[in-house]
Coordinates of C-alpha atoms in Angstrom, one line a residue:
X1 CA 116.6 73.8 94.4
X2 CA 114.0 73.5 97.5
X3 CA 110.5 75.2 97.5
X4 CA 107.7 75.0 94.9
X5 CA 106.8 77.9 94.0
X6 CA 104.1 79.5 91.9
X7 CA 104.4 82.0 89.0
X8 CA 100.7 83.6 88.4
X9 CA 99.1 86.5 86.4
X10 CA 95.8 88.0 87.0
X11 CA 94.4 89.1 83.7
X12 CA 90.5 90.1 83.3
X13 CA 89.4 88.3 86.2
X14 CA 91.7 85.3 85.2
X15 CA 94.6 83.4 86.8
X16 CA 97.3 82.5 84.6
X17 CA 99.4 79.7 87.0
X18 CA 102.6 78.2 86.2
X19 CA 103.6 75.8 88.6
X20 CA 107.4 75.4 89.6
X21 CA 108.9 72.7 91.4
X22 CA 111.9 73.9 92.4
X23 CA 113.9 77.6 93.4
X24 CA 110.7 79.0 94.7
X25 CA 112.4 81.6 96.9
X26 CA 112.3 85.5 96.7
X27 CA 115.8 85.8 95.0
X28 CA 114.9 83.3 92.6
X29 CA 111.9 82.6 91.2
X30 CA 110.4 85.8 93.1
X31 CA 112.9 87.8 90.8
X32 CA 112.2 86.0 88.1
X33 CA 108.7 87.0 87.9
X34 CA 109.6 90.9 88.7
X35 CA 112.3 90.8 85.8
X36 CA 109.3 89.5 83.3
X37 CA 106.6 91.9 84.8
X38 CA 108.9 94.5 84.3
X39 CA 109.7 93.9 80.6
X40 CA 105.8 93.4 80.2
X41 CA 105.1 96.5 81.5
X42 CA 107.7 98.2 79.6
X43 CA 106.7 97.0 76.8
X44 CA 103.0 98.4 77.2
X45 CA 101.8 94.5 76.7
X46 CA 99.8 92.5 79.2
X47 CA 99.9 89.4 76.5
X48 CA 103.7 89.4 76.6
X49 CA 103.3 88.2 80.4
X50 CA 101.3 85.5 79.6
X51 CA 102.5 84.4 75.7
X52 CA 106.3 84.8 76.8
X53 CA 106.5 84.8 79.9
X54 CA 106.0 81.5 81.4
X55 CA 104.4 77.9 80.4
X56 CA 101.1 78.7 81.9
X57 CA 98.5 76.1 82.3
X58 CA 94.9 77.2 81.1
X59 CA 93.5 80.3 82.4
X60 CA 91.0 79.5 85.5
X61 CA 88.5 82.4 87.6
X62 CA 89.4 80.3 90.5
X63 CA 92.5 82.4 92.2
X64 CA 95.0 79.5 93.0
X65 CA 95.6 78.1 97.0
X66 CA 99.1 79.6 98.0
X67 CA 100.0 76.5 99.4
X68 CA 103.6 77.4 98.1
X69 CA 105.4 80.6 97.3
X70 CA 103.3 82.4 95.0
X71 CA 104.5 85.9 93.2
X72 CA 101.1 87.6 91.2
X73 CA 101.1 89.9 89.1
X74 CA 97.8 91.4 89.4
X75 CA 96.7 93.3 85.4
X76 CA 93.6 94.3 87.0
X77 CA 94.4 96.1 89.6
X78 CA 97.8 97.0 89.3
X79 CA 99.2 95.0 92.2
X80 CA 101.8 92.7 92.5
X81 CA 101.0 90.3 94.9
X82 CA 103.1 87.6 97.4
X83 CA 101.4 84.4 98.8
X84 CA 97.6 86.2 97.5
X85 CA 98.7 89.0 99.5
X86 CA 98.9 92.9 98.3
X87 CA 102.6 94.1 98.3
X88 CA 103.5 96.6 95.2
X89 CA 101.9 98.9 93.3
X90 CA 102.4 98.0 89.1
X91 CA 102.7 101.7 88.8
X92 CA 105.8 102.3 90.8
X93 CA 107.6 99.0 91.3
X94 CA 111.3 99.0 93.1
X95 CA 114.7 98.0 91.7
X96 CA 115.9 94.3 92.7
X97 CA 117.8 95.0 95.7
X98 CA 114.7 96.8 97.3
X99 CA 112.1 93.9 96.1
X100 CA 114.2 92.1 97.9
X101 CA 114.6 93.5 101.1
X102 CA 111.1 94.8 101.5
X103 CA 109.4 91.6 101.0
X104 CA 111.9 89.5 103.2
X105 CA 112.0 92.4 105.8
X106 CA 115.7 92.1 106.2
X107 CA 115.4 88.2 107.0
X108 CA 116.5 86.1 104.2
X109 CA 119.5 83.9 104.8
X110 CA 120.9 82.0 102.5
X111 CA 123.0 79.0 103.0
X112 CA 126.1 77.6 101.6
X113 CA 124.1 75.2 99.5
X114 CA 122.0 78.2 97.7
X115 CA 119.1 77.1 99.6
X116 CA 116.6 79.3 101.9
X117 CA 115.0 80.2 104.6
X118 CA 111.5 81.4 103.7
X119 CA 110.9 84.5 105.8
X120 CA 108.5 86.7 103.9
X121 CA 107.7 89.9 106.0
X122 CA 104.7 89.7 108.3
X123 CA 102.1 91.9 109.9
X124 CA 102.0 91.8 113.7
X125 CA 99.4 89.0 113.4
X126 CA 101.5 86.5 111.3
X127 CA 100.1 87.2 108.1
X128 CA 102.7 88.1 105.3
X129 CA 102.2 91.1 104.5
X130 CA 104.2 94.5 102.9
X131 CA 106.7 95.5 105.9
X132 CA 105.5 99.3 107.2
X133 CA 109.2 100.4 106.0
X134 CA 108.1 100.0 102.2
X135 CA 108.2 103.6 101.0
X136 CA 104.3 104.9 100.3
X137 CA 104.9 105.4 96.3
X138 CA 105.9 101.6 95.7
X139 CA 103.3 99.6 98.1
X140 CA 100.0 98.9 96.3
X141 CA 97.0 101.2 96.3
X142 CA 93.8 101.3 97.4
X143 CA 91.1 102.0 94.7
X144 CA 89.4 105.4 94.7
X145 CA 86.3 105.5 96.6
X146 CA 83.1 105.1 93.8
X147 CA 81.3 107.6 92.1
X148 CA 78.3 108.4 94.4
X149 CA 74.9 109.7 92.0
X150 CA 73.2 112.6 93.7
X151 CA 69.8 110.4 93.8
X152 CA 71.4 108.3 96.2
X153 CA 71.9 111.6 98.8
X154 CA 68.1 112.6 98.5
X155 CA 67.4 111.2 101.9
X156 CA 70.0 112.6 103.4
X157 CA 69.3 116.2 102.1
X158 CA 65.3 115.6 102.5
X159 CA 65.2 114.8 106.0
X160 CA 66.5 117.0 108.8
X161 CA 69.8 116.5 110.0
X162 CA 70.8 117.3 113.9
X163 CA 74.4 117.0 113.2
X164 CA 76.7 115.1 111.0
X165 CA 79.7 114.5 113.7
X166 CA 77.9 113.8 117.1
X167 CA 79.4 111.8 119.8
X168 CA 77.9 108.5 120.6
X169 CA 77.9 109.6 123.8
X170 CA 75.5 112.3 122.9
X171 CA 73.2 110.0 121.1
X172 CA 72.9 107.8 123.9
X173 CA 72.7 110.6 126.2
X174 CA 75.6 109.0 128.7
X175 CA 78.5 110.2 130.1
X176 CA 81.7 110.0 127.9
X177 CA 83.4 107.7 130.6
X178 CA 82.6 104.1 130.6
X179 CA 81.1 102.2 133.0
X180 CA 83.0 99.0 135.0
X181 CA 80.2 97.0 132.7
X182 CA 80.8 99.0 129.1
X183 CA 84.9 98.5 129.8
X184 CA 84.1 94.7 130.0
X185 CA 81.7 94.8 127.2
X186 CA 84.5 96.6 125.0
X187 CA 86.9 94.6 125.8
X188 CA 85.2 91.1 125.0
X189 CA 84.4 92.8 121.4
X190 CA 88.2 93.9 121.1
X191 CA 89.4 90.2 121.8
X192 CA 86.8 88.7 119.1
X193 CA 87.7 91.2 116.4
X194 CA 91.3 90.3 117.3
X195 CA 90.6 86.9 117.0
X196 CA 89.3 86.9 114.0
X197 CA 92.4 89.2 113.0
X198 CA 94.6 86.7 113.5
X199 CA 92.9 84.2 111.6
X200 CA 94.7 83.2 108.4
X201 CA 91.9 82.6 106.4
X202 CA 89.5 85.7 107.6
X203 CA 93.3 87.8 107.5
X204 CA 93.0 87.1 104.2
X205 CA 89.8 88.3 103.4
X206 CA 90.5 91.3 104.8
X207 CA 93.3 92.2 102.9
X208 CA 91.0 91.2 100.1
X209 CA 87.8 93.5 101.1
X210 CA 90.7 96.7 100.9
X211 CA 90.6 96.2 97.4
X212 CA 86.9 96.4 96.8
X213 CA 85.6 99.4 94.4
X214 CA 81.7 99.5 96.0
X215 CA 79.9 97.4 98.7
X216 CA 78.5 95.3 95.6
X217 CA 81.6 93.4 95.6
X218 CA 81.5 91.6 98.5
X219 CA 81.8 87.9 98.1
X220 CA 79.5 85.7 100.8
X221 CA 82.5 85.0 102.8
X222 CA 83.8 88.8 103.2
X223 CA 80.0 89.9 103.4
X224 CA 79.5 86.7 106.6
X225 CA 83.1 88.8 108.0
X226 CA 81.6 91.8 108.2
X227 CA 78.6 91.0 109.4
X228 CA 79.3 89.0 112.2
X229 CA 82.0 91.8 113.4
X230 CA 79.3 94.7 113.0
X231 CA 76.6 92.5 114.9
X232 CA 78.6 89.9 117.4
X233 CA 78.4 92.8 120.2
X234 CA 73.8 92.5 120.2
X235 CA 74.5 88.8 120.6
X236 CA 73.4 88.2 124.0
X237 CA 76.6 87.5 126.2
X238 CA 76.1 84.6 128.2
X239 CA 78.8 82.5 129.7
X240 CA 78.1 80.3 132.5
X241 CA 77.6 76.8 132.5
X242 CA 76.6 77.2 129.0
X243 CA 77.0 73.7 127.3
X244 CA 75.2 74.4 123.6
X245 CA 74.3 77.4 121.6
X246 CA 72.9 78.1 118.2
X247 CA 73.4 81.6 116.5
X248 CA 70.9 81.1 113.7
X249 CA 73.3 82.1 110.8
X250 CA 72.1 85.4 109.0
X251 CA 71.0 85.1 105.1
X252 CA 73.0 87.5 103.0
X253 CA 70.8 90.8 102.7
X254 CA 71.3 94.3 102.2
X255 CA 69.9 95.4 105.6
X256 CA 70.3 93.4 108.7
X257 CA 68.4 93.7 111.7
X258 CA 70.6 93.1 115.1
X259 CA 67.8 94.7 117.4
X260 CA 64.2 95.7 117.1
X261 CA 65.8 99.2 116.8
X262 CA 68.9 98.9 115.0
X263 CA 70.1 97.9 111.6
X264 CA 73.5 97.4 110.3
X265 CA 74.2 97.8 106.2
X266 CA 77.7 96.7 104.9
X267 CA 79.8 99.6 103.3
X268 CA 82.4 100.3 101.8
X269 CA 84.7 103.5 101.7
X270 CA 83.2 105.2 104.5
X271 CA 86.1 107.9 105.5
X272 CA 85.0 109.7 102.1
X273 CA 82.1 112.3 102.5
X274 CA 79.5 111.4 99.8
X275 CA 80.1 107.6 100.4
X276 CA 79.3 108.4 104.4
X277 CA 76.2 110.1 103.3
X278 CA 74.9 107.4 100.4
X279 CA 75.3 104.9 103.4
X280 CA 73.4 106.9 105.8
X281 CA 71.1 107.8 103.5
X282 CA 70.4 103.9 102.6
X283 CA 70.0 103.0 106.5
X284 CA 67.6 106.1 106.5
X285 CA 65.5 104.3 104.1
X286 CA 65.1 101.3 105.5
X287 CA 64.3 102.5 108.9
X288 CA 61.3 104.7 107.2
X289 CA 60.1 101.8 105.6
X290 CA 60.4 99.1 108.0
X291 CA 59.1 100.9 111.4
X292 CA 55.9 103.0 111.4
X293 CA 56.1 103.7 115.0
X294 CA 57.5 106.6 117.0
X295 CA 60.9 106.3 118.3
X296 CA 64.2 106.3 118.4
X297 CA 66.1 103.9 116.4
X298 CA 69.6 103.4 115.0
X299 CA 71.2 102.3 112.3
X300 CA 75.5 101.4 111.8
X301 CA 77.3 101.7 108.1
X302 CA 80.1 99.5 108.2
X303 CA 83.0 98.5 106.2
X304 CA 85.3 96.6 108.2
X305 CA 87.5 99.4 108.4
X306 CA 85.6 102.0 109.5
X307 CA 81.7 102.1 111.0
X308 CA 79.1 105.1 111.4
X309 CA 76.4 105.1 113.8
X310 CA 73.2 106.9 113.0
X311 CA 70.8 108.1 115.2
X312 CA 66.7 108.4 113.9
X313 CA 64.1 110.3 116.1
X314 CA 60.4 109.7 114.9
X315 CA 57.4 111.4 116.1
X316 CA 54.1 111.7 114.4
X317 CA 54.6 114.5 112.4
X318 CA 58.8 114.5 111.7
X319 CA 61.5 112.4 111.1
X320 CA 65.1 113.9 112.0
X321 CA 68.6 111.9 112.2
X322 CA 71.9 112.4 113.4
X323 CA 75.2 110.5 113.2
X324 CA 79.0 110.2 113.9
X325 CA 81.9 111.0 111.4
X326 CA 83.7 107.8 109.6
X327 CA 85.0 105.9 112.8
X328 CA 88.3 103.5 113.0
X329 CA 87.1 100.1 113.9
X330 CA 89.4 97.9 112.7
X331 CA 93.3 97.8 114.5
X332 CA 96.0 98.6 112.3
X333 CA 97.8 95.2 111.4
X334 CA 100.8 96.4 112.9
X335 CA 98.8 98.1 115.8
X336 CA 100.5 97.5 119.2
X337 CA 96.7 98.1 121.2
X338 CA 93.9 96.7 120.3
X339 CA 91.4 99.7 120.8
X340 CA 89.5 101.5 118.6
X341 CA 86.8 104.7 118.6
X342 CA 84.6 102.1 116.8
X343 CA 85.1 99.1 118.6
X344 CA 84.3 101.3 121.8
X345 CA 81.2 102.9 120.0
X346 CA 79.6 99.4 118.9
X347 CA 80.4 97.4 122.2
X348 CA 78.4 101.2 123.6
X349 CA 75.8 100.5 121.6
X350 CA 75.4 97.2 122.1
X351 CA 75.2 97.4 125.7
X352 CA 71.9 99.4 126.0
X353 CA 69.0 98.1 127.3
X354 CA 67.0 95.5 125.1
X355 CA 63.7 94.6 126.0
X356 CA 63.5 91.7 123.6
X357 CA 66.8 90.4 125.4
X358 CA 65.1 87.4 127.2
X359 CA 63.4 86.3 124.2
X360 CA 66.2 86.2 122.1
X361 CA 68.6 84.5 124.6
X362 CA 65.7 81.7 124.7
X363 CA 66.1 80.8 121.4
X364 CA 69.4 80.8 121.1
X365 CA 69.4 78.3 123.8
X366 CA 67.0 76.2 122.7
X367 CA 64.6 76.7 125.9
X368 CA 61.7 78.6 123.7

């Protein structure tokens, strides 16, 4: 009775999607699905899913619009997903009673008529999402962080390194408390990530970008994400009596340039050790080859997640470089504060002194 609801398996990049117009809910046609997983799995058979499972309509790459209650059971990676969102881990699922309770958070009622109320378990920005009370061994997994080839590290080892966990504030030679200005500053970047945290659709997406193996995976729409939260802090910040602005949008590209002096790559997996140092070592690249001149210039690794700042000094003779450890940028989605040790190190950054600063507000506002 009630909801639609959708019954889908993810097998070798595609979506088996049976469509259900009626007992949608968890208890039913969520259970449903976990009793058939579970016999598939027991089984050792993917096929079983799809052959006996279910009357599937033909298999599609396109992963389907949870417009109604969808339950996935995800081959590929091992997930079992609710509404296109991560919730279990194939490799440790719970008995009924628990599926229940975890993914309705303790807030199903049911009324006399067997029908429901729909309240899946949400993060603190009203995305569903796996409740923080779901026991570590039976919520999904992240993948393992890729296999990094030692020729990706030779920059890193080549070049001199000043230090591998130096504080921003070091780098930019400041004091370690912030300015009236820099509080501002970090706090206009925490309300725009937060904003775009509590965006359904770019919620989504990051749930999504968790899940990738390497930075190669990045669709255009996770890769535009990321980009415009590692670079929205250069933007030039002006507010009044503004009427029309044009942020020329960025062409997907491994290395952008925010400032004549600073490059940002996108990363993934950046809290492990040779993944840090690939990144780094890619950024060190592209600085060689892009400035000739002397100077110091910088360049951010950043996942979403989790962001690095480097630091490159260039003279005429030597090239050494420095950076931070793996930083948090991203809030928790159950966080209760809104600060991070990135999002304070990029609004930091972001604050210095540009000299190209006019220029670039002129053409965004259309007066050059």
């Amino acid at each position: 009775m009630g909801t639609n609801g959708y019954y889908v398996v993810r097998y070798r990049n595609m979506y088996f999607t049976s469509h259900h117009n009626s007992d949608g809910y968890p208890e039913r046609l969520g259970l449903k699905v976990f009793g058939e997983m579970l016999d598939g799995l027991k089984n050792h058979s993917h096929s079983l899913l799809i052959e006996n499972g279910d009357d599937f309509d033909p298999p599609t790459p396109e992963q389907p619009e949870a417009y109604f209650s969808t339950y996935e059971i995800d081959l590929d990676r091992n997930i079992f997903h609710i509404d296109g969102m991560p919730f279990f881990s194939l490799e440790c699922l719970p008995d009924d009673d628990a599926f229940i309770k975890y993914i309705t958070d303790d807030h199903m009622t049911i009324t006399e008529d067997y029908s429901a109320e729909n309240h899946i378990s949400e993060d603190h920005y009203g995305h569903v999402a796996c409740p923080l009370k779901c026991p570590p061994e039976h919520k999904y997994k992240r993948p393992a962080p890729p296999v990094v080839d030692n020729s990706e590290l030779v920059t890193y080892q080549s070049l001199v390194c000043t230090g591998s966990q130096v504080a921003l504030s070091d780098m930019l030679a400041k004091s370690d408390m912030l300015s009236q200005d820099e509080h501002v500053r970090v706090t206009l970047l925490e309300v725009m990530i937060g904003q775009c945290m509590i965006s359904s659709a770019i919620g989504k997406q990051i749930y999504e970008i968790e899940l990738l193996s390497d930075h190669n995976q990045f669709t255009d729409d996770q890769w535009s994400i990321a980009c415009f939260m590692a670079s929205v802090t250069f933007v030039p910040q002006m507010f009044d009596h503004i009427f029309r602005a044009c942020h020329p949008e960025p062409k997907r590209r491994e290395f952008i340039w925010v400032r004549e002096d600073t490059v940002v790559c996108i990363a993934t997996h950046l809290y492990d050790e040779r993944c840090l140092q690939a990144s780094v070592s890619r950024l060190l690249n592209e600085i060689s080859e892009q400035k000739d001149s002397p100077g110091h210039y910088f360049g951010i690794a950043f996942s979403v997640f989790q962001c690095a700042i480097v630091k490159v000094v260039k003279d005429a003779h030597t090239t050494t470089f420095s950076h931070t450890s793996a930083l948090q940028f991203l809030p928790s989605f159950y966080a209760f504060s809104p600060s991070t040790p990135g999002i304070t190190a990029l609004a930091r950054l972001g604050y210095r002194i540009d000299p190209a600063l006019f220029m670039r507000t002129m053409k965004v506002f259309h007066y050059a």
